[in-house]
Amino acid sequence: MPKEINVLQEFPMLQVLQVMPSDSFFFSIVRDPAALARSAFSYYKSTSSAFRKSPSLAAFLANPRAFYRPGARGDHYARNLLWFDFGLPFPPEMRTKSGNLHPPRDPNAPELQVLPSGAGPQAQVLNPNALIHPVSTVADHGSQISSPASFDMGSSSFIQWGLAWLDSVFDLVMVAEYFDESLVLLADALCWGLDDVVGFMHNAQAGREHGLSTVSNSGLTAEDQQLTVRARAWNNLDWALYVHFNRSLWARIEKYGQRRLQTAVAELRARREALAKHCLVGGKASDPKYITDRRFRPFQFGSAKVLGYILRSGLSPQDQEECERLATPELQYKDKLDAKQFPATVSLPLKTSRPLSP
């Protein structure tokens, strides 16, 4: 553990580091803030006061400060949700503070640059020249790292510090828009096979498989392109995170090998498709209204339906067990893990030397 951590003592991740072995492998995932904004607005509409007051996502992003108040109930869902989930501190001007709801615009904020079409898989890779470069740090869980108090909280130095801190902790940060590529890299880093990372998609909203954006603006309407730009600008800290980890992912892909990756991704997808045909009714996700088995019905919250899975009948006991694991939503799966990790103890009757009084 670092000997000098200053305000980092308040970081939730530090508490994890204190109880985990020093050789633990930490990984996480980021998502394009534009796609995350659409999903969050639908899912947290009744939870976030900012979203609840806004008639639509377009109206919210057109003038977010008309609805958003730092510190208001549930409003952490309405801005920089990735930054929040990573447990990073916010600049003072983004915290609850009367009379200052306008964080300064960072002139060095990263911008998306897409390479020309036809350039292969890299056609959607973010231009490294547009990125914020993190401050130097040793990528080691035991390394010292500076305090954010040493930076100008309104400048890109603060963001650089946050990125450097995450780089020092996480061995791999996946990217949702390149999920299969990320899974291949995860399997490789952990010396696993592809069968160890194959799975079905969970929490997909009906009719919203692609969100607002998948890095490139190709195929989007002019309105969606405008929403994408506004969502990334409003979630500026998340956008910096996304650009940084998109870059680091593709740097790892270059080391892994483009052709090798393409072969592995194709194999992973073929395995997933084969499992879906074998395990699932219709070989795909189903509307939750048709899922009668509560073990496989995903939790429904927000305005959009969350899809789930129905298992085919007639599976062998071994296949049934495997298919159940793949089709179980995260809440029910957590219950399974809890039961396995903390098995219920059987209470034995109290032994006494004489009969108890009635």
Short mmCIF file of C-alpha atoms in Angstrom, two decimals:
data_model
loop_
_atom_site.label_atom_id
_atom_site.label_comp_id
_atom_site.label_asym_id
_atom_site.label_seq_id
_atom_site.Cartn_x
_atom_site.Cartn_y
_atom_site.Cartn_z
CA MET A 1 0.00 0.00 0.00
CA PRO A 2 1.18 3.56 -0.61
CA LYS A 3 2.81 5.17 2.40
CA GLU A 4 1.60 8.61 1.38
CA ILE A 5 -1.96 8.69 0.17
CA ASN A 6 -3.31 11.97 1.55
CA VAL A 7 -6.96 12.47 0.59
CA LEU A 8 -6.97 9.09 -1.16
CA GLN A 9 -7.89 7.59 2.20
CA GLU A 10 -11.45 8.48 1.30
CA PHE A 11 -11.37 6.45 -1.93
CA PRO A 12 -13.58 3.32 -1.81
CA MET A 13 -11.05 1.53 -4.01
CA LEU A 14 -8.35 2.03 -1.39
CA GLN A 15 -10.45 0.16 1.12
CA VAL A 16 -10.60 -2.71 -1.37
CA LEU A 17 -6.84 -2.61 -1.84
CA GLN A 18 -6.34 -2.85 1.92
CA VAL A 19 -8.05 -6.26 2.13
CA MET A 20 -7.06 -7.82 -1.21
CA PRO A 21 -3.77 -9.63 -1.92
CA SER A 22 -1.13 -7.47 -3.58
CA ASP A 23 -1.19 -9.59 -6.74
CA SER A 24 -4.96 -9.20 -7.27
CA PHE A 25 -6.12 -8.49 -10.81
CA PHE A 26 -8.47 -5.51 -11.03
CA PHE A 27 -10.55 -4.77 -14.10
CA SER A 28 -13.51 -2.56 -14.92
CA ILE A 29 -15.39 -1.21 -17.92
CA VAL A 30 -16.30 2.18 -19.43
CA ARG A 31 -19.01 3.16 -21.90
CA ASP A 32 -19.41 6.05 -24.31
CA PRO A 33 -21.04 8.80 -22.18
CA ALA A 34 -23.48 9.51 -25.02
CA ALA A 35 -24.84 5.96 -24.94
CA LEU A 36 -24.75 5.93 -21.14
CA ALA A 37 -26.75 9.19 -21.00
CA ARG A 38 -29.61 7.71 -22.97
CA SER A 39 -29.67 4.56 -20.87
CA ALA A 40 -29.41 6.49 -17.59
CA PHE A 41 -32.18 8.91 -18.55
CA SER A 42 -34.53 6.00 -19.24
CA TYR A 43 -33.53 3.93 -16.22
CA TYR A 44 -33.18 6.66 -13.59
CA LYS A 45 -36.02 8.90 -14.77
CA SER A 46 -37.94 8.42 -11.52
CA THR A 47 -34.82 8.48 -9.34
CA SER A 48 -32.96 11.58 -10.46
CA SER A 49 -34.66 14.89 -9.77
CA ALA A 50 -32.91 16.41 -12.81
CA PHE A 51 -34.22 13.72 -15.14
CA ARG A 52 -37.65 13.72 -13.53
CA LYS A 53 -38.09 17.46 -14.17
CA SER A 54 -36.99 17.21 -17.80
CA PRO A 55 -39.55 16.22 -20.46
CA SER A 56 -36.92 14.47 -22.61
CA LEU A 57 -33.23 13.76 -22.87
CA ALA A 58 -32.96 16.27 -25.70
CA ALA A 59 -34.50 18.96 -23.50
CA PHE A 60 -32.18 18.08 -20.64
CA LEU A 61 -29.01 18.19 -22.75
CA ALA A 62 -30.10 21.42 -24.45
CA ASN A 63 -30.03 23.21 -21.08
CA PRO A 64 -28.91 20.78 -18.33
CA ARG A 65 -28.38 23.45 -15.68
CA ALA A 66 -32.06 24.31 -15.84
CA PHE A 67 -32.73 20.88 -14.26
CA TYR A 68 -29.51 19.74 -12.58
CA ARG A 69 -28.43 20.77 -9.09
CA PRO A 70 -25.26 19.31 -7.54
CA GLY A 71 -26.15 17.37 -4.43
CA ALA A 72 -29.85 17.08 -5.26
CA ARG A 73 -31.37 13.67 -4.64
CA GLY A 74 -30.37 11.20 -7.33
CA ASP A 75 -28.64 13.80 -9.49
CA HIS A 76 -25.34 11.95 -9.39
CA TYR A 77 -26.99 9.77 -12.06
CA ALA A 78 -27.36 12.81 -14.31
CA ARG A 79 -23.73 13.78 -14.76
CA ASN A 80 -20.35 12.02 -14.97
CA LEU A 81 -21.71 8.72 -13.72
CA LEU A 82 -18.55 6.81 -14.72
CA TRP A 83 -16.36 9.18 -12.72
CA PHE A 84 -18.72 8.76 -9.75
CA ASP A 85 -18.73 4.95 -10.02
CA PHE A 86 -14.94 4.85 -10.03
CA GLY A 87 -15.05 6.71 -6.71
CA LEU A 88 -12.98 9.65 -7.94
CA PRO A 89 -13.39 13.05 -6.24
CA PHE A 90 -15.10 15.83 -8.11
CA PRO A 91 -13.62 19.30 -8.58
CA PRO A 92 -14.96 21.72 -5.95
CA GLU A 93 -17.03 23.62 -8.50
CA MET A 94 -18.93 20.43 -9.34
CA ARG A 95 -19.84 19.68 -5.75
CA THR A 96 -22.76 21.07 -3.78
CA LYS A 97 -22.00 24.73 -3.66
CA SER A 98 -24.50 27.55 -3.88
CA GLY A 99 -23.94 30.13 -6.54
CA ASN A 100 -21.44 28.13 -8.59
CA LEU A 101 -23.09 25.61 -10.87
CA HIS A 102 -20.94 26.40 -13.89
CA PRO A 103 -17.66 24.46 -13.98
CA PRO A 104 -15.00 26.13 -16.10
CA ARG A 105 -14.60 24.89 -19.65
CA ASP A 106 -11.34 23.02 -20.11
CA PRO A 107 -9.65 24.21 -23.31
CA ASN A 108 -7.67 20.98 -23.40
CA ALA A 109 -10.70 18.67 -23.28
CA PRO A 110 -10.30 15.69 -25.64
CA GLU A 111 -12.18 15.59 -28.91
CA LEU A 112 -13.22 12.61 -30.98
CA GLN A 113 -11.39 12.11 -34.23
CA VAL A 114 -12.34 9.18 -36.44
CA LEU A 115 -9.97 7.80 -39.02
CA PRO A 116 -11.16 7.53 -42.66
CA SER A 117 -13.59 4.74 -43.47
CA GLY A 118 -12.10 1.58 -44.88
CA ALA A 119 -9.13 1.68 -42.55
CA GLY A 120 -10.15 -1.59 -40.90
CA PRO A 121 -10.88 -2.04 -37.18
CA GLN A 122 -8.92 1.10 -36.38
CA ALA A 123 -11.40 3.22 -38.34
CA GLN A 124 -13.26 3.85 -35.10
CA VAL A 125 -10.23 4.21 -32.81
CA LEU A 126 -9.85 7.57 -31.14
CA ASN A 127 -6.93 9.65 -32.34
CA PRO A 128 -4.19 9.48 -29.68
CA ASN A 129 -3.16 13.05 -30.54
CA ALA A 130 -6.49 14.27 -29.16
CA LEU A 131 -6.01 12.63 -25.78
CA ILE A 132 -5.10 13.92 -22.37
CA HIS A 133 -1.78 12.34 -21.36
CA PRO A 134 -1.71 11.11 -17.75
CA VAL A 135 1.03 12.23 -15.40
CA SER A 136 3.88 9.80 -14.92
CA THR A 137 3.19 7.01 -12.47
CA VAL A 138 4.29 3.48 -11.79
CA ALA A 139 1.56 1.04 -12.83
CA ASP A 140 1.80 -0.84 -9.58
CA HIS A 141 -0.75 -1.27 -6.80
CA GLY A 142 1.92 -0.35 -4.26
CA SER A 143 3.14 2.82 -5.93
CA GLN A 144 2.96 6.30 -4.48
CA ILE A 145 0.63 8.68 -6.22
CA SER A 146 0.11 12.38 -5.79
CA SER A 147 -2.83 14.01 -4.09
CA PRO A 148 -5.41 15.80 -6.27
CA ALA A 149 -4.92 18.76 -3.97
CA SER A 150 -1.57 19.36 -5.69
CA PHE A 151 -3.32 20.19 -8.97
CA ASP A 152 -5.40 23.07 -10.21
CA MET A 153 -8.84 21.56 -9.73
CA GLY A 154 -10.25 23.47 -12.67
CA SER A 155 -7.58 22.41 -15.16
CA SER A 156 -6.81 19.27 -17.11
CA SER A 157 -4.18 18.43 -14.46
CA PHE A 158 -6.99 17.26 -12.19
CA ILE A 159 -8.28 14.90 -14.89
CA GLN A 160 -4.75 13.71 -15.60
CA TRP A 161 -4.32 12.88 -11.93
CA GLY A 162 -7.56 10.86 -11.92
CA LEU A 163 -6.53 8.90 -15.01
CA ALA A 164 -3.07 8.22 -13.56
CA TRP A 165 -4.64 6.98 -10.35
CA LEU A 166 -6.90 4.55 -12.21
CA ASP A 167 -3.98 3.37 -14.36
CA SER A 168 -2.05 2.59 -11.18
CA VAL A 169 -4.88 0.41 -9.82
CA PHE A 170 -6.63 -1.32 -12.72
CA ASP A 171 -4.86 -3.98 -14.77
CA LEU A 172 -7.46 -3.72 -17.55
CA VAL A 173 -10.30 -1.34 -18.30
CA MET A 174 -12.66 -2.73 -20.92
CA VAL A 175 -14.75 -0.69 -23.35
CA ALA A 176 -18.43 -1.54 -23.78
CA GLU A 177 -18.48 -0.56 -27.45
CA TYR A 178 -15.72 -3.13 -28.04
CA PHE A 179 -16.97 -5.66 -25.55
CA ASP A 180 -15.97 -8.85 -27.37
CA GLU A 181 -12.51 -7.47 -28.09
CA SER A 182 -12.26 -6.58 -24.40
CA LEU A 183 -13.29 -10.09 -23.36
CA VAL A 184 -10.56 -11.61 -25.51
CA LEU A 185 -7.97 -9.36 -23.84
CA LEU A 186 -9.37 -10.24 -20.40
CA ALA A 187 -9.10 -13.96 -21.11
CA ASP A 188 -5.56 -13.49 -22.37
CA ALA A 189 -4.50 -11.45 -19.32
CA LEU A 190 -5.84 -14.08 -16.93
CA CYS A 191 -4.59 -17.07 -18.97
CA TRP A 192 -8.16 -18.23 -19.49
CA GLY A 193 -9.82 -19.85 -22.46
CA LEU A 194 -12.62 -18.21 -24.44
CA ASP A 195 -15.16 -20.55 -22.83
CA ASP A 196 -14.29 -18.86 -19.53
CA VAL A 197 -15.55 -15.48 -20.78
CA VAL A 198 -18.36 -16.45 -23.15
CA GLY A 199 -21.79 -15.28 -21.97
CA PHE A 200 -25.12 -13.74 -22.88
CA MET A 201 -25.86 -10.02 -22.84
CA HIS A 202 -27.85 -8.87 -19.82
CA ASN A 203 -29.72 -5.64 -19.02
CA ALA A 204 -30.32 -4.83 -22.68
CA GLN A 205 -33.26 -2.48 -23.14
CA ALA A 206 -35.82 -3.44 -25.76
CA GLY A 207 -35.28 -1.47 -28.96
CA ARG A 208 -32.19 0.31 -27.66
CA GLU A 209 -29.38 -2.05 -28.45
CA HIS A 210 -27.09 0.64 -29.84
CA GLY A 211 -27.73 3.68 -27.64
CA LEU A 212 -26.83 7.15 -28.89
CA SER A 213 -23.44 6.30 -30.24
CA THR A 214 -20.83 3.65 -30.76
CA VAL A 215 -17.85 5.99 -31.10
CA SER A 216 -18.46 6.78 -34.77
CA ASN A 217 -21.32 9.09 -35.80
CA SER A 218 -21.96 7.18 -39.03
CA GLY A 219 -25.60 6.21 -39.44
CA LEU A 220 -26.87 8.68 -36.83
CA THR A 221 -29.46 11.30 -37.62
CA ALA A 222 -28.50 14.96 -37.30
CA GLU A 223 -30.54 15.13 -34.08
CA ASP A 224 -28.76 12.11 -32.58
CA GLN A 225 -25.39 13.54 -33.56
CA GLN A 226 -26.28 16.76 -31.74
CA LEU A 227 -27.36 14.78 -28.66
CA THR A 228 -24.11 12.83 -28.78
CA VAL A 229 -22.01 15.99 -28.83
CA ARG A 230 -24.01 17.56 -26.02
CA ALA A 231 -23.96 14.41 -23.87
CA ARG A 232 -20.19 14.13 -24.13
CA ALA A 233 -19.72 17.82 -23.36
CA TRP A 234 -22.00 17.69 -20.31
CA ASN A 235 -20.31 14.52 -19.04
CA ASN A 236 -16.85 15.93 -19.64
CA LEU A 237 -15.08 13.90 -16.95
CA ASP A 238 -16.64 10.69 -18.26
CA TRP A 239 -15.61 11.62 -21.79
CA ALA A 240 -12.01 12.06 -20.65
CA LEU A 241 -12.18 8.62 -19.00
CA TYR A 242 -13.65 7.06 -22.11
CA VAL A 243 -11.11 8.57 -24.50
CA HIS A 244 -8.23 7.54 -22.27
CA PHE A 245 -9.30 3.93 -21.82
CA ASN A 246 -10.36 3.57 -25.44
CA ARG A 247 -6.81 4.50 -26.32
CA SER A 248 -5.28 2.10 -23.79
CA LEU A 249 -7.51 -0.74 -25.02
CA TRP A 250 -6.42 -0.31 -28.61
CA ALA A 251 -2.78 -0.05 -27.56
CA ARG A 252 -3.20 -3.48 -25.98
CA ILE A 253 -4.89 -4.75 -29.11
CA GLU A 254 -1.90 -3.66 -31.17
CA LYS A 255 0.37 -5.69 -28.89
CA TYR A 256 -2.01 -8.65 -29.00
CA GLY A 257 -2.20 -8.52 -32.80
CA GLN A 258 -5.07 -7.37 -35.03
CA ARG A 259 -5.45 -10.61 -36.99
CA ARG A 260 -5.12 -12.73 -33.89
CA LEU A 261 -7.80 -10.62 -32.23
CA GLN A 262 -10.18 -10.90 -35.18
CA THR A 263 -9.83 -14.68 -35.14
CA ALA A 264 -10.45 -14.86 -31.38
CA VAL A 265 -13.47 -12.51 -31.54
CA ALA A 266 -15.02 -14.56 -34.36
CA GLU A 267 -14.51 -17.72 -32.31
CA LEU A 268 -16.03 -16.12 -29.22
CA ARG A 269 -19.10 -14.94 -31.13
CA ALA A 270 -19.58 -18.32 -32.80
CA ARG A 271 -19.43 -19.99 -29.40
CA ARG A 272 -21.98 -17.54 -27.97
CA GLU A 273 -24.33 -18.05 -30.92
CA ALA A 274 -24.08 -21.84 -30.58
CA LEU A 275 -24.85 -21.65 -26.87
CA ALA A 276 -27.80 -19.33 -27.50
CA LYS A 277 -29.31 -21.74 -30.03
CA HIS A 278 -28.78 -24.66 -27.68
CA CYS A 279 -29.95 -22.98 -24.46
CA LEU A 280 -32.58 -20.40 -25.36
CA VAL A 281 -36.07 -20.42 -26.78
CA GLY A 282 -35.72 -18.71 -30.14
CA GLY A 283 -31.97 -18.50 -29.65
CA LYS A 284 -32.19 -14.92 -28.39
CA ALA A 285 -33.41 -12.59 -25.64
CA SER A 286 -37.13 -12.39 -24.89
CA ASP A 287 -39.61 -9.77 -23.77
CA PRO A 288 -39.89 -9.97 -19.95
CA LYS A 289 -43.67 -10.47 -20.16
CA TYR A 290 -43.04 -13.96 -21.55
CA ILE A 291 -40.58 -14.95 -18.82
CA THR A 292 -42.60 -16.85 -16.22
CA ASP A 293 -39.68 -18.34 -14.31
CA ARG A 294 -38.72 -15.70 -11.74
CA ARG A 295 -35.17 -17.05 -11.60
CA PHE A 296 -34.58 -15.66 -15.09
CA ARG A 297 -36.79 -12.59 -15.09
CA PRO A 298 -34.65 -9.43 -14.95
CA PHE A 299 -35.52 -6.65 -12.55
CA GLN A 300 -37.73 -4.10 -14.30
CA PHE A 301 -37.07 -0.47 -13.49
CA GLY A 302 -37.36 2.71 -15.49
CA SER A 303 -39.38 3.37 -18.63
CA ALA A 304 -37.84 0.76 -20.95
CA LYS A 305 -38.28 -3.00 -20.85
CA VAL A 306 -35.21 -5.00 -19.82
CA LEU A 307 -34.91 -8.17 -21.88
CA GLY A 308 -34.22 -11.60 -20.41
CA TYR A 309 -34.03 -15.25 -21.40
CA ILE A 310 -36.24 -18.35 -21.53
CA LEU A 311 -34.52 -21.75 -21.43
CA ARG A 312 -35.41 -24.50 -23.83
CA SER A 313 -36.96 -27.62 -22.35
CA GLY A 314 -35.39 -31.04 -22.58
CA LEU A 315 -31.84 -30.02 -21.70
CA SER A 316 -29.60 -32.59 -20.05
CA PRO A 317 -28.82 -31.95 -16.36
CA GLN A 318 -25.30 -30.79 -17.23
CA ASP A 319 -26.51 -28.49 -20.01
CA GLN A 320 -29.34 -27.23 -17.82
CA GLU A 321 -26.85 -26.12 -15.17
CA GLU A 322 -24.62 -24.36 -17.71
CA CYS A 323 -27.52 -22.66 -19.48
CA GLU A 324 -29.01 -21.51 -16.18
CA ARG A 325 -25.75 -19.81 -15.24
CA LEU A 326 -25.64 -18.00 -18.59
CA ALA A 327 -29.28 -16.91 -18.45
CA THR A 328 -29.47 -15.81 -14.80
CA PRO A 329 -29.74 -12.00 -14.32
CA GLU A 330 -27.20 -10.32 -12.07
CA LEU A 331 -29.44 -9.89 -9.01
CA GLN A 332 -30.42 -13.56 -8.92
CA TYR A 333 -26.82 -14.51 -9.71
CA LYS A 334 -25.66 -12.45 -6.76
CA ASP A 335 -28.04 -14.43 -4.56
CA LYS A 336 -26.45 -17.64 -5.86
CA LEU A 337 -22.99 -16.34 -5.04
CA ASP A 338 -24.13 -15.22 -1.59
CA ALA A 339 -25.57 -18.66 -0.86
CA LYS A 340 -22.33 -20.31 -1.98
CA GLN A 341 -20.04 -17.93 -0.11
CA PHE A 342 -22.21 -17.68 3.02
CA PRO A 343 -24.11 -20.97 3.33
CA ALA A 344 -26.97 -20.95 5.76
CA THR A 345 -26.06 -22.48 9.09
CA VAL A 346 -28.37 -25.03 10.69
CA SER A 347 -29.39 -24.02 14.19
CA LEU A 348 -29.02 -26.88 16.64
CA PRO A 349 -31.46 -27.22 19.56
CA LEU A 350 -30.20 -25.78 22.81
CA LYS A 351 -28.93 -28.46 25.16
CA THR A 352 -29.95 -28.05 28.80
CA SER A 353 -29.35 -30.05 31.93
CA ARG A 354 -33.00 -29.89 32.89
CA PRO A 355 -36.32 -29.39 31.12
CA LEU A 356 -37.19 -25.82 30.34
CA SER A 357 -40.10 -24.29 32.17
CA PRO A 358 -43.24 -23.86 30.08
#
